Amino acid sequence: MKLLLTPRFRIIIAGLVFGVLAALMTNWGNPPNMGICVACFLRDVAGALGLHRAAVVQYLRPEIIGFLLGAFITAYAFGEFRSRGGASPLVRFILGALVMIGALVFLGCPIRMMLRIAGGDLNGMVALAGLITGVLVGILFLKRGFNLGRATRIHPLVGWTMPALMLGLLLLAIFKPGFIFASETGPGAMYAPLAVSLVIGLVVSFLAQRTRMCFVGAWRDVFLVRDFYLLSGVIAFFIAALVTNYVVGNFGATGIYHWGFTSQPIAHDNHLWNFLGMGLLGLAATLIGGCPLRNLILAGEGDTDAGVTVLGFLAGAAIAHNFLLASSPNGTGAWGPLAVTIGLVFCVIIGLVMRE
Amino acid sequence: MVIEVDVRGFSCPIPVVKTKQAIEANPKEVLSVLVETAVSRENVSRLAESKGYSVEATETDGEYRLTLTPPGK
């Protein structure tokens, strides 16, 4: 009984549940190896709102709404909702956009990266090496005193802004007014039923809020303080997704997955830019303190700096698709490599300059 | 001597980084760490406990004061 109460045990259970659900979401309608991808889904939301016009990736993903609203509800239920903000919001906005650009050059956030490996896509291993490299560079800056300043408490109503925005998006997702874009083909046209997506989002959000799950912080903590708490959740997530894919037959003769680098679903095999795209994400996410999922959760808890970061994610998705930065299964976008290079330079400057 | 570390307002992982640096600079001293969120309380406590420190937490007005006592003190 005592074992059941340890934080380590709880995050392993949370990781297992999340991993099973994330893998199954593909079988319930979401795109292959994209059961849950916070970056891809934010990109779809940006498309649905017309912030970019890539016709194949436009859908108001209820998972995103569920993640943020679920964190809001959970934080209130456990007395952890705190309206706060003011720690370099503009820098966070730009770093958020860079996180998204890095993700869309690789084609996935750190969650989808693990799902891609669990679905046989070995390009995810290259991206993982890039992510860890980016995190290691971020740690160098943290050790030199990098930080984005202190947040202060603000009026509770301000902390309600992002949850209210998500409630609005939920109404748009339910009533589907004509000005909301919706893909007719491609990944944006592949989705689980709205209620399923929303409930999964709420459940995952509850688990992530209580355990502080983070797919970038997991690697950071291992190298920064030799703390394997968060990583045990990520490893549990990966094992659960891998086993689920085998159990439901996704690796079978008629399944959707196979092991290798080539012909992987919604992926390319340009190793250099998979590495550097995820490297940019790892570095920028280390500077802002967490992966895209973690920022959604924090935004739901009343952290308006994380809220600004989420808006940065949406802006980054719009920029990536409007200016040909995003990759496709055919390879990198025309300007993706240049954008990643500029992003890395920006992160290094911020990392060197913003210190005490 | 008690070393004060005020990390209120900093988001993850800065409270852990600053506490770790304070521990390394003052390995035999008791640390009094002021944190603002439950997440920081958990993270700083986990760091201190991994280094053999005993941790005592008191909450006042939504903030936490963590007293970290090094092993053998």
Short mmCIF file of C-alpha atoms in Angstrom, two decimals:
data_model
loop_
_atom_site.label_atom_id
_atom_site.label_comp_id
_atom_site.label_asym_id
_atom_site.label_seq_id
_atom_site.Cartn_x
_atom_site.Cartn_y
_atom_site.Cartn_z
CA MET A 1 0.00 0.00 0.00
CA LYS A 2 2.88 2.31 0.83
CA LEU A 3 4.33 1.72 -2.64
CA LEU A 4 1.08 2.93 -4.21
CA LEU A 5 1.52 6.29 -2.54
CA THR A 6 5.03 7.09 -3.73
CA PRO A 7 5.29 9.81 -6.38
CA ARG A 8 7.53 7.55 -8.49
CA PHE A 9 4.87 4.83 -8.59
CA ARG A 10 2.16 7.33 -9.46
CA ILE A 11 4.06 8.85 -12.40
CA ILE A 12 4.84 5.36 -13.75
CA ILE A 13 1.13 4.49 -13.64
CA ALA A 14 0.29 7.85 -15.25
CA GLY A 15 2.87 7.21 -17.99
CA LEU A 16 1.48 3.73 -18.66
CA VAL A 17 -2.11 4.98 -18.91
CA PHE A 18 -1.07 7.89 -21.14
CA GLY A 19 1.02 5.60 -23.37
CA VAL A 20 -1.82 3.12 -23.90
CA LEU A 21 -4.32 5.90 -24.65
CA ALA A 22 -1.93 7.77 -26.97
CA ALA A 23 -1.28 4.63 -29.02
CA LEU A 24 -4.96 3.71 -29.14
CA MET A 25 -5.97 7.19 -30.31
CA THR A 26 -4.43 6.26 -33.66
CA ASN A 27 -6.74 3.24 -33.89
CA TRP A 28 -9.68 5.41 -32.85
CA GLY A 29 -9.18 7.86 -35.71
CA ASN A 30 -6.16 10.11 -35.13
CA PRO A 31 -3.34 10.08 -37.73
CA PRO A 32 -0.69 7.31 -37.69
CA ASN A 33 2.02 7.78 -35.05
CA MET A 34 0.12 10.91 -34.03
CA GLY A 35 -2.22 9.54 -31.38
CA ILE A 36 -1.27 12.53 -29.28
CA CYS A 37 1.07 15.24 -30.56
CA VAL A 38 0.79 18.59 -28.85
CA ALA A 39 2.75 20.41 -31.55
CA CYS A 40 0.85 18.82 -34.45
CA PHE A 41 -2.49 19.43 -32.75
CA LEU A 42 -1.70 23.07 -31.96
CA ARG A 43 -0.69 23.40 -35.62
CA ASP A 44 -4.08 21.94 -36.61
CA VAL A 45 -5.83 24.40 -34.26
CA ALA A 46 -3.89 27.29 -35.84
CA GLY A 47 -5.05 26.01 -39.22
CA ALA A 48 -8.68 25.69 -38.13
CA LEU A 49 -8.60 29.33 -37.03
CA GLY A 50 -7.20 30.35 -40.41
CA LEU A 51 -3.85 31.46 -39.00
CA HIS A 52 -2.28 29.38 -41.77
CA ARG A 53 -3.83 27.97 -44.93
CA ALA A 54 -2.21 24.54 -45.23
CA ALA A 55 -5.43 22.76 -46.19
CA VAL A 56 -4.35 19.31 -44.94
CA VAL A 57 -3.69 20.33 -41.32
CA GLN A 58 -6.75 22.25 -40.13
CA TYR A 59 -8.86 20.88 -37.28
CA LEU A 60 -9.87 22.16 -33.85
CA ARG A 61 -8.32 19.33 -31.86
CA PRO A 62 -10.40 18.69 -28.72
CA GLU A 63 -7.36 17.09 -27.04
CA ILE A 64 -5.68 20.52 -26.79
CA ILE A 65 -8.84 22.02 -25.29
CA GLY A 66 -9.04 19.09 -22.86
CA PHE A 67 -5.40 19.43 -21.80
CA LEU A 68 -5.78 23.06 -20.78
CA LEU A 69 -9.29 22.85 -19.32
CA GLY A 70 -8.43 19.64 -17.47
CA ALA A 71 -5.43 21.32 -15.83
CA PHE A 72 -7.66 24.24 -14.86
CA ILE A 73 -10.22 21.96 -13.21
CA THR A 74 -7.57 19.78 -11.53
CA ALA A 75 -5.59 22.77 -10.26
CA TYR A 76 -8.75 24.22 -8.71
CA ALA A 77 -9.75 20.89 -7.18
CA PHE A 78 -6.34 20.53 -5.50
CA GLY A 79 -5.98 24.18 -4.47
CA GLU A 80 -3.10 24.82 -6.86
CA PHE A 81 -4.64 27.44 -9.17
CA ARG A 82 -2.56 30.62 -8.93
CA SER A 83 -2.82 33.57 -11.27
CA ARG A 84 0.73 34.68 -11.95
CA GLY A 85 2.85 36.20 -14.70
CA GLY A 86 5.33 38.81 -15.77
CA ALA A 87 8.52 36.76 -16.21
CA SER A 88 9.72 37.85 -19.67
CA PRO A 89 6.49 37.11 -21.59
CA LEU A 90 7.80 38.45 -24.91
CA VAL A 91 10.90 36.22 -24.78
CA ARG A 92 8.68 33.28 -23.87
CA PHE A 93 6.40 34.05 -26.84
CA ILE A 94 9.35 33.96 -29.24
CA LEU A 95 10.87 30.85 -27.63
CA GLY A 96 7.43 29.21 -27.85
CA ALA A 97 7.32 30.00 -31.58
CA LEU A 98 10.82 28.51 -31.97
CA VAL A 99 9.77 25.35 -30.10
CA MET A 100 6.98 24.96 -32.63
CA ILE A 101 9.20 25.66 -35.64
CA GLY A 102 11.70 23.03 -34.41
CA ALA A 103 8.84 20.57 -33.89
CA LEU A 104 7.44 21.16 -37.36
CA VAL A 105 10.84 20.69 -39.01
CA PHE A 106 11.08 17.27 -37.32
CA LEU A 107 7.28 16.72 -37.51
CA GLY A 108 6.34 16.14 -33.90
CA CYS A 109 6.67 17.28 -30.32
CA PRO A 110 8.63 15.17 -27.80
CA ILE A 111 5.47 13.11 -27.16
CA ARG A 112 5.06 12.24 -30.82
CA MET A 113 8.81 11.60 -31.01
CA MET A 114 8.39 8.82 -28.43
CA LEU A 115 5.24 7.59 -30.20
CA ARG A 116 7.09 7.51 -33.53
CA ILE A 117 9.81 5.30 -32.03
CA ALA A 118 7.13 3.13 -30.41
CA GLY A 119 5.59 2.84 -33.88
CA GLY A 120 8.85 1.66 -35.47
CA ASP A 121 9.97 5.03 -36.89
CA LEU A 122 13.71 5.11 -36.17
CA ASN A 123 13.95 8.75 -37.27
CA GLY A 124 12.61 9.38 -33.77
CA MET A 125 15.92 8.07 -32.39
CA VAL A 126 17.84 10.68 -34.38
CA ALA A 127 15.45 13.34 -33.08
CA LEU A 128 15.88 12.05 -29.52
CA ALA A 129 19.65 12.51 -29.85
CA GLY A 130 18.99 16.05 -31.07
CA LEU A 131 16.55 16.75 -28.23
CA ILE A 132 19.04 15.58 -25.60
CA THR A 133 21.80 17.66 -27.20
CA GLY A 134 19.55 20.74 -27.11
CA VAL A 135 18.68 20.07 -23.47
CA LEU A 136 22.38 19.71 -22.59
CA VAL A 137 23.14 23.10 -24.14
CA GLY A 138 20.20 24.56 -22.21
CA ILE A 139 21.60 23.09 -18.98
CA LEU A 140 24.92 24.88 -19.60
CA PHE A 141 23.00 28.16 -19.65
CA LEU A 142 20.98 27.22 -16.53
CA LYS A 143 24.21 26.48 -14.66
CA ARG A 144 25.62 29.86 -15.70
CA GLY A 145 22.63 31.57 -14.07
CA PHE A 146 20.17 31.85 -16.97
CA ASN A 147 16.61 32.65 -15.97
CA LEU A 148 13.63 34.56 -17.31
CA GLY A 149 13.03 36.53 -14.11
CA ARG A 150 10.42 36.29 -11.38
CA ALA A 151 6.68 36.10 -11.96
CA THR A 152 4.37 37.95 -9.60
CA ARG A 153 0.84 37.23 -8.46
CA ILE A 154 -1.81 38.91 -10.57
CA HIS A 155 -5.59 39.28 -10.49
CA PRO A 156 -7.23 35.81 -10.53
CA LEU A 157 -9.35 36.76 -13.53
CA VAL A 158 -6.23 37.09 -15.72
CA GLY A 159 -5.38 33.46 -15.01
CA TRP A 160 -8.82 32.51 -16.27
CA THR A 161 -8.09 33.98 -19.73
CA MET A 162 -6.58 30.89 -21.36
CA PRO A 163 -9.18 28.48 -19.92
CA ALA A 164 -11.91 30.87 -21.14
CA LEU A 165 -10.29 30.94 -24.57
CA MET A 166 -10.33 27.14 -24.63
CA LEU A 167 -13.99 27.10 -23.63
CA GLY A 168 -14.63 29.33 -26.64
CA LEU A 169 -12.69 26.95 -28.88
CA LEU A 170 -14.74 24.05 -27.50
CA LEU A 171 -17.96 25.82 -28.52
CA LEU A 172 -16.50 26.41 -32.00
CA ALA A 173 -15.49 22.72 -32.19
CA ILE A 174 -19.02 21.62 -31.26
CA PHE A 175 -21.01 24.03 -33.42
CA LYS A 176 -18.56 24.20 -36.35
CA PRO A 177 -19.41 27.70 -37.71
CA GLY A 178 -18.48 28.31 -41.35
CA PHE A 179 -15.42 30.45 -40.62
CA ILE A 180 -13.63 27.54 -38.94
CA PHE A 181 -11.45 25.66 -41.42
CA ALA A 182 -11.57 21.87 -41.53
CA SER A 183 -9.33 19.62 -43.64
CA GLU A 184 -11.04 17.30 -46.09
CA THR A 185 -7.93 15.21 -46.71
CA GLY A 186 -4.62 14.62 -44.94
CA PRO A 187 -3.81 14.42 -41.24
CA GLY A 188 -6.28 17.19 -40.38
CA ALA A 189 -9.13 15.01 -41.69
CA MET A 190 -8.14 12.10 -39.44
CA TYR A 191 -9.55 12.37 -35.96
CA ALA A 192 -11.21 10.43 -33.18
CA PRO A 193 -14.80 11.39 -32.25
CA LEU A 194 -14.95 14.76 -30.50
CA ALA A 195 -16.19 13.36 -27.18
CA VAL A 196 -13.45 10.69 -27.13
CA SER A 197 -10.73 13.25 -27.88
CA LEU A 198 -12.02 15.66 -25.27
CA VAL A 199 -12.32 13.03 -22.53
CA ILE A 200 -8.84 11.63 -23.32
CA GLY A 201 -7.51 15.19 -23.14
CA LEU A 202 -9.13 15.71 -19.74
CA VAL A 203 -7.88 12.38 -18.36
CA VAL A 204 -4.31 12.91 -19.59
CA SER A 205 -4.40 16.45 -18.27
CA PHE A 206 -5.42 15.25 -14.81
CA LEU A 207 -2.54 12.76 -14.78
CA ALA A 208 -0.06 15.31 -16.14
CA GLN A 209 -1.08 18.03 -13.70
CA ARG A 210 -0.82 15.79 -10.65
CA THR A 211 2.50 14.17 -11.64
CA ARG A 212 4.05 17.30 -13.35
CA MET A 213 4.82 15.08 -16.35
CA CYS A 214 7.16 16.76 -18.84
CA PHE A 215 8.79 15.23 -21.91
CA VAL A 216 11.67 17.74 -21.96
CA GLY A 217 12.09 18.22 -18.20
CA ALA A 218 12.51 14.43 -17.94
CA TRP A 219 15.85 14.56 -19.79
CA ARG A 220 16.85 17.88 -18.22
CA ASP A 221 16.46 16.57 -14.67
CA VAL A 222 18.55 13.48 -15.39
CA PHE A 223 21.54 15.53 -16.53
CA LEU A 224 21.01 18.55 -14.27
CA VAL A 225 20.34 16.89 -10.91
CA ARG A 226 20.49 13.11 -11.57
CA ASP A 227 16.75 12.95 -10.87
CA PHE A 228 14.96 10.14 -12.72
CA TYR A 229 11.45 10.93 -11.45
CA LEU A 230 10.07 12.54 -14.63
CA LEU A 231 12.00 10.18 -16.91
CA SER A 232 10.38 7.15 -15.30
CA GLY A 233 7.01 8.51 -16.50
CA VAL A 234 8.32 9.01 -20.04
CA ILE A 235 9.83 5.51 -20.18
CA ALA A 236 6.58 4.03 -18.88
CA PHE A 237 4.73 6.00 -21.58
CA PHE A 238 7.04 4.61 -24.28
CA ILE A 239 6.82 1.00 -23.12
CA ALA A 240 3.03 1.20 -22.85
CA ALA A 241 2.70 2.66 -26.37
CA LEU A 242 5.07 0.06 -27.84
CA VAL A 243 3.30 -2.88 -26.18
CA THR A 244 -0.11 -1.49 -27.14
CA ASN A 245 0.96 -1.19 -30.79
CA TYR A 246 1.98 -4.86 -30.80
CA VAL A 247 -1.10 -6.06 -28.89
CA VAL A 248 -3.60 -4.33 -31.19
CA GLY A 249 -1.78 -5.53 -34.31
CA ASN A 250 -0.37 -2.26 -35.57
CA PHE A 251 2.90 -4.06 -36.38
CA GLY A 252 1.13 -7.00 -38.04
CA ALA A 253 1.03 -7.85 -41.75
CA THR A 254 -1.96 -5.55 -42.25
CA GLY A 255 -0.85 -3.07 -39.61
CA ILE A 256 0.17 0.56 -40.11
CA TYR A 257 3.70 0.37 -38.66
CA HIS A 258 7.04 -1.17 -39.55
CA TRP A 259 10.57 -0.72 -38.19
CA GLY A 260 12.93 1.48 -40.21
CA PHE A 261 13.78 4.96 -41.39
CA THR A 262 11.96 5.10 -44.71
CA SER A 263 8.28 5.29 -45.67
CA GLN A 264 7.22 6.14 -42.14
CA PRO A 265 3.80 7.80 -41.67
CA ILE A 266 3.80 11.61 -41.74
CA ALA A 267 7.60 11.73 -41.41
CA HIS A 268 10.75 12.38 -43.44
CA ASP A 269 14.20 10.85 -43.05
CA ASN A 270 16.49 13.86 -43.32
CA HIS A 271 18.70 13.00 -40.35
CA LEU A 272 20.48 16.36 -40.08
CA TRP A 273 17.31 18.42 -39.81
CA ASN A 274 15.47 15.88 -37.68
CA PHE A 275 18.40 16.19 -35.28
CA LEU A 276 18.69 19.97 -35.44
CA GLY A 277 14.91 20.60 -35.46
CA MET A 278 14.50 18.65 -32.26
CA GLY A 279 17.75 20.18 -30.98
CA LEU A 280 16.17 23.63 -31.32
CA LEU A 281 13.05 22.37 -29.54
CA GLY A 282 15.14 20.86 -26.72
CA LEU A 283 17.11 24.05 -26.20
CA ALA A 284 14.17 26.47 -26.44
CA ALA A 285 11.94 24.28 -24.25
CA THR A 286 14.69 24.01 -21.61
CA LEU A 287 14.91 27.81 -21.55
CA ILE A 288 11.13 28.17 -21.06
CA GLY A 289 11.05 25.35 -18.51
CA GLY A 290 9.09 22.61 -20.21
CA CYS A 291 7.66 20.78 -23.21
CA PRO A 292 4.52 21.93 -25.07
CA LEU A 293 2.27 19.67 -22.94
CA ARG A 294 3.73 21.04 -19.72
CA ASN A 295 3.15 24.62 -20.88
CA LEU A 296 -0.50 23.83 -21.68
CA ILE A 297 -0.90 22.37 -18.18
CA LEU A 298 0.76 25.38 -16.54
CA ALA A 299 -1.41 27.75 -18.58
CA GLY A 300 -4.45 25.94 -17.17
CA GLU A 301 -3.08 26.39 -13.64
CA GLY A 302 -3.14 30.19 -14.01
CA ASP A 303 0.44 30.70 -15.20
CA THR A 304 -0.06 33.48 -17.75
CA ASP A 305 3.59 33.29 -18.85
CA ALA A 306 2.86 29.73 -19.96
CA GLY A 307 -0.33 31.10 -21.57
CA VAL A 308 1.77 33.54 -23.62
CA THR A 309 4.06 30.61 -24.53
CA VAL A 310 1.04 28.67 -25.83
CA LEU A 311 0.10 31.68 -27.97
CA GLY A 312 3.73 31.62 -29.17
CA PHE A 313 3.25 27.97 -30.15
CA LEU A 314 0.22 28.95 -32.27
CA ALA A 315 2.15 31.84 -33.85
CA GLY A 316 5.08 29.52 -34.57
CA ALA A 317 2.75 27.04 -36.28
CA ALA A 318 1.28 29.81 -38.42
CA ILE A 319 4.75 31.12 -39.34
CA ALA A 320 5.99 27.60 -40.10
CA HIS A 321 3.21 26.91 -42.59
CA ASN A 322 2.82 30.41 -44.06
CA PHE A 323 6.53 30.79 -44.83
CA LEU A 324 7.39 27.25 -45.96
CA LEU A 325 9.38 26.29 -42.86
CA ALA A 326 7.41 23.16 -41.98
CA SER A 327 8.55 19.79 -43.28
CA SER A 328 6.35 17.29 -45.08
CA PRO A 329 6.78 13.60 -45.89
CA ASN A 330 8.70 14.83 -48.96
CA GLY A 331 11.39 16.43 -46.80
CA THR A 332 12.20 19.74 -45.15
CA GLY A 333 10.43 22.95 -46.14
CA ALA A 334 12.27 25.45 -48.36
CA TRP A 335 13.17 27.74 -45.45
CA GLY A 336 13.03 25.27 -42.54
CA PRO A 337 16.82 24.81 -42.21
CA LEU A 338 17.43 28.58 -42.24
CA ALA A 339 14.70 29.14 -39.64
CA VAL A 340 16.17 26.46 -37.35
CA THR A 341 19.62 28.03 -37.71
CA ILE A 342 18.29 31.51 -36.84
CA GLY A 343 16.34 29.97 -33.95
CA LEU A 344 19.44 28.29 -32.54
CA VAL A 345 21.40 31.56 -32.75
CA PHE A 346 18.55 33.41 -30.99
CA CYS A 347 18.44 30.81 -28.20
CA VAL A 348 22.20 30.97 -27.66
CA ILE A 349 22.11 34.78 -27.45
CA ILE A 350 19.17 34.68 -25.00
CA GLY A 351 20.89 31.93 -23.01
CA LEU A 352 24.11 33.91 -22.73
CA VAL A 353 22.57 37.31 -22.06
CA MET A 354 19.65 36.68 -19.71
CA ARG A 355 21.50 35.78 -16.51
CA GLU A 356 22.02 37.20 -13.08
CA MET B 1 24.21 29.89 10.40
CA VAL B 2 21.09 29.46 8.28
CA ILE B 3 21.46 30.25 4.57
CA GLU B 4 18.42 32.01 3.05
CA VAL B 5 17.43 31.13 -0.52
CA ASP B 6 14.47 33.08 -1.92
CA VAL B 7 13.25 31.53 -5.18
CA ARG B 8 9.70 32.83 -5.07
CA GLY B 9 8.34 33.67 -8.51
CA PHE B 10 10.87 31.60 -10.42
CA SER B 11 9.42 28.86 -12.59
CA CYS B 12 10.78 25.34 -12.92
CA PRO B 13 13.70 24.44 -12.88
CA ILE B 14 15.27 27.67 -11.51
CA PRO B 15 14.33 26.99 -7.83
CA VAL B 16 16.10 23.61 -8.05
CA VAL B 17 19.17 25.11 -9.77
CA LYS B 18 19.52 27.88 -7.16
CA THR B 19 19.00 25.50 -4.24
CA LYS B 20 21.55 23.06 -5.67
CA GLN B 21 24.10 25.86 -6.02
CA ALA B 22 23.41 27.00 -2.44
CA ILE B 23 23.87 23.43 -1.17
CA GLU B 24 27.16 23.06 -3.05
CA ALA B 25 28.43 26.42 -1.75
CA ASN B 26 27.41 25.68 1.86
CA PRO B 27 27.51 21.89 2.24
CA LYS B 28 27.35 21.83 6.04
CA GLU B 29 24.79 24.57 6.62
CA VAL B 30 21.07 24.53 7.18
CA LEU B 31 19.20 26.13 4.27
CA SER B 32 15.93 28.01 4.50
CA VAL B 33 14.33 28.05 1.07
CA LEU B 34 11.30 30.19 0.25
CA VAL B 35 9.21 28.83 -2.64
CA GLU B 36 5.85 29.86 -4.01
CA THR B 37 4.29 26.86 -5.72
CA ALA B 38 3.57 23.27 -4.79
CA VAL B 39 5.65 22.19 -7.79
CA SER B 40 8.72 24.06 -6.52
CA ARG B 41 8.15 22.67 -3.02
CA GLU B 42 8.12 19.11 -4.43
CA ASN B 43 11.13 19.64 -6.71
CA VAL B 44 13.32 21.33 -4.10
CA SER B 45 12.35 18.72 -1.48
CA ARG B 46 13.20 15.88 -3.86
CA LEU B 47 16.61 17.42 -4.61
CA ALA B 48 17.40 17.91 -0.91
CA GLU B 49 16.27 14.41 0.06
CA SER B 50 18.39 12.89 -2.73
CA LYS B 51 21.40 14.52 -1.06
CA GLY B 52 20.47 13.12 2.36
CA TYR B 53 18.98 16.34 3.74
CA SER B 54 15.94 16.25 5.97
CA VAL B 55 13.18 18.57 4.83
CA GLU B 56 10.66 20.42 6.94
CA ALA B 57 7.97 22.47 5.19
CA THR B 58 5.72 25.15 6.64
CA GLU B 59 3.06 27.00 4.67
CA THR B 60 2.10 30.61 5.23
CA ASP B 61 -0.11 32.69 3.00
CA GLY B 62 0.22 30.32 0.04
CA GLU B 63 4.02 30.25 0.22
CA TYR B 64 6.26 27.52 1.57
CA ARG B 65 9.36 27.79 3.73
CA LEU B 66 11.49 24.69 3.41
CA THR B 67 14.11 24.05 6.07
CA LEU B 68 16.79 21.78 4.64
CA THR B 69 19.05 20.20 7.26
CA PRO B 70 22.21 18.44 6.03
CA PRO B 71 22.92 14.85 7.11
CA GLY B 72 24.50 14.51 10.57
CA LYS B 73 23.39 17.92 11.79
#
